[in-house]
Each structure stands twice: as structure tokens, then as C-alpha cells.
C-alpha positions as MATLAB code, in Angstrom:
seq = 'XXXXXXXXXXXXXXXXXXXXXXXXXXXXXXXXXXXXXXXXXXXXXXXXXXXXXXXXXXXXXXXXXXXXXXXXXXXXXXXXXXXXXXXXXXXXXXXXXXXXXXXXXXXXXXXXXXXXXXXXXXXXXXXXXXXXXXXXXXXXXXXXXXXXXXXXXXXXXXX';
ca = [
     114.459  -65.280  -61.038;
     111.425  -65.757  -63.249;
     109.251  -64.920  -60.161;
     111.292  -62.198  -59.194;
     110.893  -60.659  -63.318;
     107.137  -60.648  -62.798;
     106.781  -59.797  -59.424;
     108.099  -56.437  -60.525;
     105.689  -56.632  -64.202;
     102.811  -57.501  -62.221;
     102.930  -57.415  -58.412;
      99.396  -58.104  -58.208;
      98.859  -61.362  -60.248;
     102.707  -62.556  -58.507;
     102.529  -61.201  -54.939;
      98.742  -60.522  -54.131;
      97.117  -63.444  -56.028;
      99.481  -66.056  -55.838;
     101.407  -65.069  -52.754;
     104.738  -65.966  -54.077;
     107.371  -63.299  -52.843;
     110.987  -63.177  -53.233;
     112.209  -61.012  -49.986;
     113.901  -58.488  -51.139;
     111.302  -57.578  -54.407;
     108.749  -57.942  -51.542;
     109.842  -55.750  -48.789;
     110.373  -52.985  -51.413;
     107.480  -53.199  -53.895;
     104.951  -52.686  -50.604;
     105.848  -49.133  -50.426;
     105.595  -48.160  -53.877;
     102.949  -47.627  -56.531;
     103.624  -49.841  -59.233;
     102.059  -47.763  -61.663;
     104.135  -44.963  -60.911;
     107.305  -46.588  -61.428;
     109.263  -45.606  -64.879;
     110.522  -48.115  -67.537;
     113.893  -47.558  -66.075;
     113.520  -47.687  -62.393;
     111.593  -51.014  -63.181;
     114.416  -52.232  -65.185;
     116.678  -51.142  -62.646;
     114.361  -52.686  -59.783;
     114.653  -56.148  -61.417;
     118.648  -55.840  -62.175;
     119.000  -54.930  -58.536;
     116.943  -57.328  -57.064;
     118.024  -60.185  -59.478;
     121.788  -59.742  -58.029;
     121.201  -61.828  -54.389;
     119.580  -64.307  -56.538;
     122.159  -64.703  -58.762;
     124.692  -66.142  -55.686;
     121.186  -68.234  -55.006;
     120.982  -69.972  -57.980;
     124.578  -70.186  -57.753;
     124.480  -72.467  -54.853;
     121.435  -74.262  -56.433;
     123.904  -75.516  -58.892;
     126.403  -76.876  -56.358;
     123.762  -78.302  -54.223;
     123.030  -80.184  -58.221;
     126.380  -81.389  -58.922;
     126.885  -82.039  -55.134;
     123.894  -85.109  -55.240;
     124.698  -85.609  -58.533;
     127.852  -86.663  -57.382;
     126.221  -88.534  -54.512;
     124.140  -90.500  -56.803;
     127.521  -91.738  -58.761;
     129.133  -93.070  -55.560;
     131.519  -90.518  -55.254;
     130.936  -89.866  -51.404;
     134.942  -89.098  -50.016;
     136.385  -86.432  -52.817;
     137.211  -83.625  -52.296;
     135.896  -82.494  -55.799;
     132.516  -83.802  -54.297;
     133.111  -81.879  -50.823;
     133.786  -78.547  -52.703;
     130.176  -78.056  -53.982;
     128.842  -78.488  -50.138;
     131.611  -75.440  -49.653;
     130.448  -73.823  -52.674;
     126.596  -73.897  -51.741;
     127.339  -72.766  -48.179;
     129.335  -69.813  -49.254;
     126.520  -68.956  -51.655;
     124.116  -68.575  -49.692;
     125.963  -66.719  -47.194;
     126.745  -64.461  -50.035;
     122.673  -64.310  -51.139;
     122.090  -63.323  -47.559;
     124.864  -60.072  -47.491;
     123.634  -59.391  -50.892;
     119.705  -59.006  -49.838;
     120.669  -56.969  -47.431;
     123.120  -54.348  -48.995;
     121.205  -54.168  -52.703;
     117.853  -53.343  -50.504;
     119.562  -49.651  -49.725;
     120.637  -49.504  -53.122;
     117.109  -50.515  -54.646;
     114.978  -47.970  -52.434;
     118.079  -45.315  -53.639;
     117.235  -46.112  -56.777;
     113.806  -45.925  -56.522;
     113.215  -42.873  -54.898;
     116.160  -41.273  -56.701;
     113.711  -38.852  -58.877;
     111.714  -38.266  -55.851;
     111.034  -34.626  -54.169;
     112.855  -33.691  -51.269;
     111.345  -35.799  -48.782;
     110.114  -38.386  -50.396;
     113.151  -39.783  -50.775;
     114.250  -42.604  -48.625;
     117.106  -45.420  -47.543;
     115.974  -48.692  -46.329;
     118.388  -51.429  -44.353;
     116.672  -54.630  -43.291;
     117.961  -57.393  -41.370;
     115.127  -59.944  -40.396;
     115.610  -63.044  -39.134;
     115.824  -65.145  -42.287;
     119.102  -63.704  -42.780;
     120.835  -64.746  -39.326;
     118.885  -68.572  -40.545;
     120.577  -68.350  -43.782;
     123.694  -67.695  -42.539;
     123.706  -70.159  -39.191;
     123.083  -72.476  -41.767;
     125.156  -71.705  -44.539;
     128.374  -71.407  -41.709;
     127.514  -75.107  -40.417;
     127.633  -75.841  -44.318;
     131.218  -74.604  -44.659;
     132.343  -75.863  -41.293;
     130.975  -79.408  -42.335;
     132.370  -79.391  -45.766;
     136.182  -78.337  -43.465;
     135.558  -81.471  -41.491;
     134.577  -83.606  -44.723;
     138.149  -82.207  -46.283;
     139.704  -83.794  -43.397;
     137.389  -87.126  -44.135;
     138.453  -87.677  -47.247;
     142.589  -86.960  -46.176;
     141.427  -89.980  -44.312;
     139.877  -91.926  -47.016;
     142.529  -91.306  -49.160;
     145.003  -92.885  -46.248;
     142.779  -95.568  -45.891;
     142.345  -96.593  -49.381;
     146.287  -96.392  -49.930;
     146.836  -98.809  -47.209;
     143.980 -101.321  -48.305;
];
């Protein structure tokens, strides 16, 4: 989110100098002049963008207490299996989120604009369908590891 902040304060240092991009700050500050931009579209640039990354950083923190509970032992609980569920569905929810706040943010944007000017932007690039493929396998493990540790449970009863 930091990166994000002052990739909208100063694109060049962030994006051109360093090459660090977040995807949806850098599809949309390449068509605009920085310098042009009032204190409140920026501010509402970096709200907008910041809300995919705020389901990102969400499943960061699952993906934590998810090894965290790894490291401990605690392989077979379902406590433990909910943060893989948890991440999966968070990044699922990044990717729908990059791609319905980009319309919003080039609304925004281009909101004070003349006529014709003005423009709406929808992207769906590949990393999306990755992120997603991914995240999906992520919540259809963390189904089958429910069903592992029904299992474990059994086991450990019996034992």
C-alpha cells in the first residue's frame, strides 16, 4: 500500500526509476499527467486504488497465521484450514476488485474533464484469470483439507 501511496505522489521516482508498479495505479497513471491531477482526484486516486489491496493484504494475513500455524504443529484443524480458505477467497476478491475500481478510478479521474476527454476504462489481462485459477485451487484444496481433518479427527478418536 505504501508503494501504491507514492506511486500516485511521485510516479516518476516509484514507477519510472524504480520500476515498482502496482497494476491497477499503473495501468491508469500512464494516461494521465501527474501534474495536472488536483489534490482531490489524487486523494481519490489513492482511496480507489488502495481498495483491491486492501482484500490483498487481507489474504497476506491469512497466508501469516496459516504458517504460523504450520510452524506450531497444528497441521489437521480446521481453524488452521480456514486461513488457506480465507487467503484464496482474498485474492479472488483483489482480482474482481482491480478490475471493477479501474472504471471507477478513470470515472473519477476524468470526471472534471471536457466533453471528450472523458473516458471509462475495463481491463481484464491475464494476471487476473492467474489470480483467480489459483486462488479457486486454493479454496477447492482448503474443501478437501476440511474433509482431512473430519478424518483426523476420526482417527485420533479411535487411537
Amino acid at each position: 500500500m505504501v508503494v501504491n501511496i507514492f506511486s500516485w505522489l511521485e510516479p516518476q521516482l516509484i514507477l519510472e526509476k524504480y520500476g515498482l508498479e502496482i497494476s491497477l495505479t499503473g495501468r491508469i497513471l500512464s494516461n494521465f499527467d501527474h501534474d495536472a491531477l488536483s489534490t482531490w482526484k489524487l486523494t481519490g486516486g489513492i482511496l480507489i486504488s488502495t481498495i483491491p489491496l486492501l482484500s490483498l493484504s487481507g489474504s497476506f494475513w491469512a497466508f501469516h497465521r496459516l504458517f504460523g500455524n504450520y510452524r506450531k504443529g497444528d497441521y489437521f484443524s480446521k481453524r488452521t484450514v480456514k486461513y488457506l480458505e480465507y487467503a484464496g477467497w482474498g485474492v479472488i476478491l483483489w482480482s474482481v476488485l482491480d478490475i471493477l475500481c479501474e472504471p471507477l478510478l478513470t470515472l473519477w479521474l476524468t470526471m472534471g474533464a471536457p466533453v471528450g476527454e472523458r473516458f471509462f476504462s475495463l481491463s481484464l489481462t491475464s494476471s487476473h484469470f492467474v489470480a483467480i485459477f489459483i486462488s479457486v485451487c486454493l479454496a477447492i484444496i482448503s474443501r478437501i483439507l476440511y474433509q482431512a481433518c473430519d478424518i483426523y479427527d476420526e482417527n485420533q478418536s479411535i487411537i
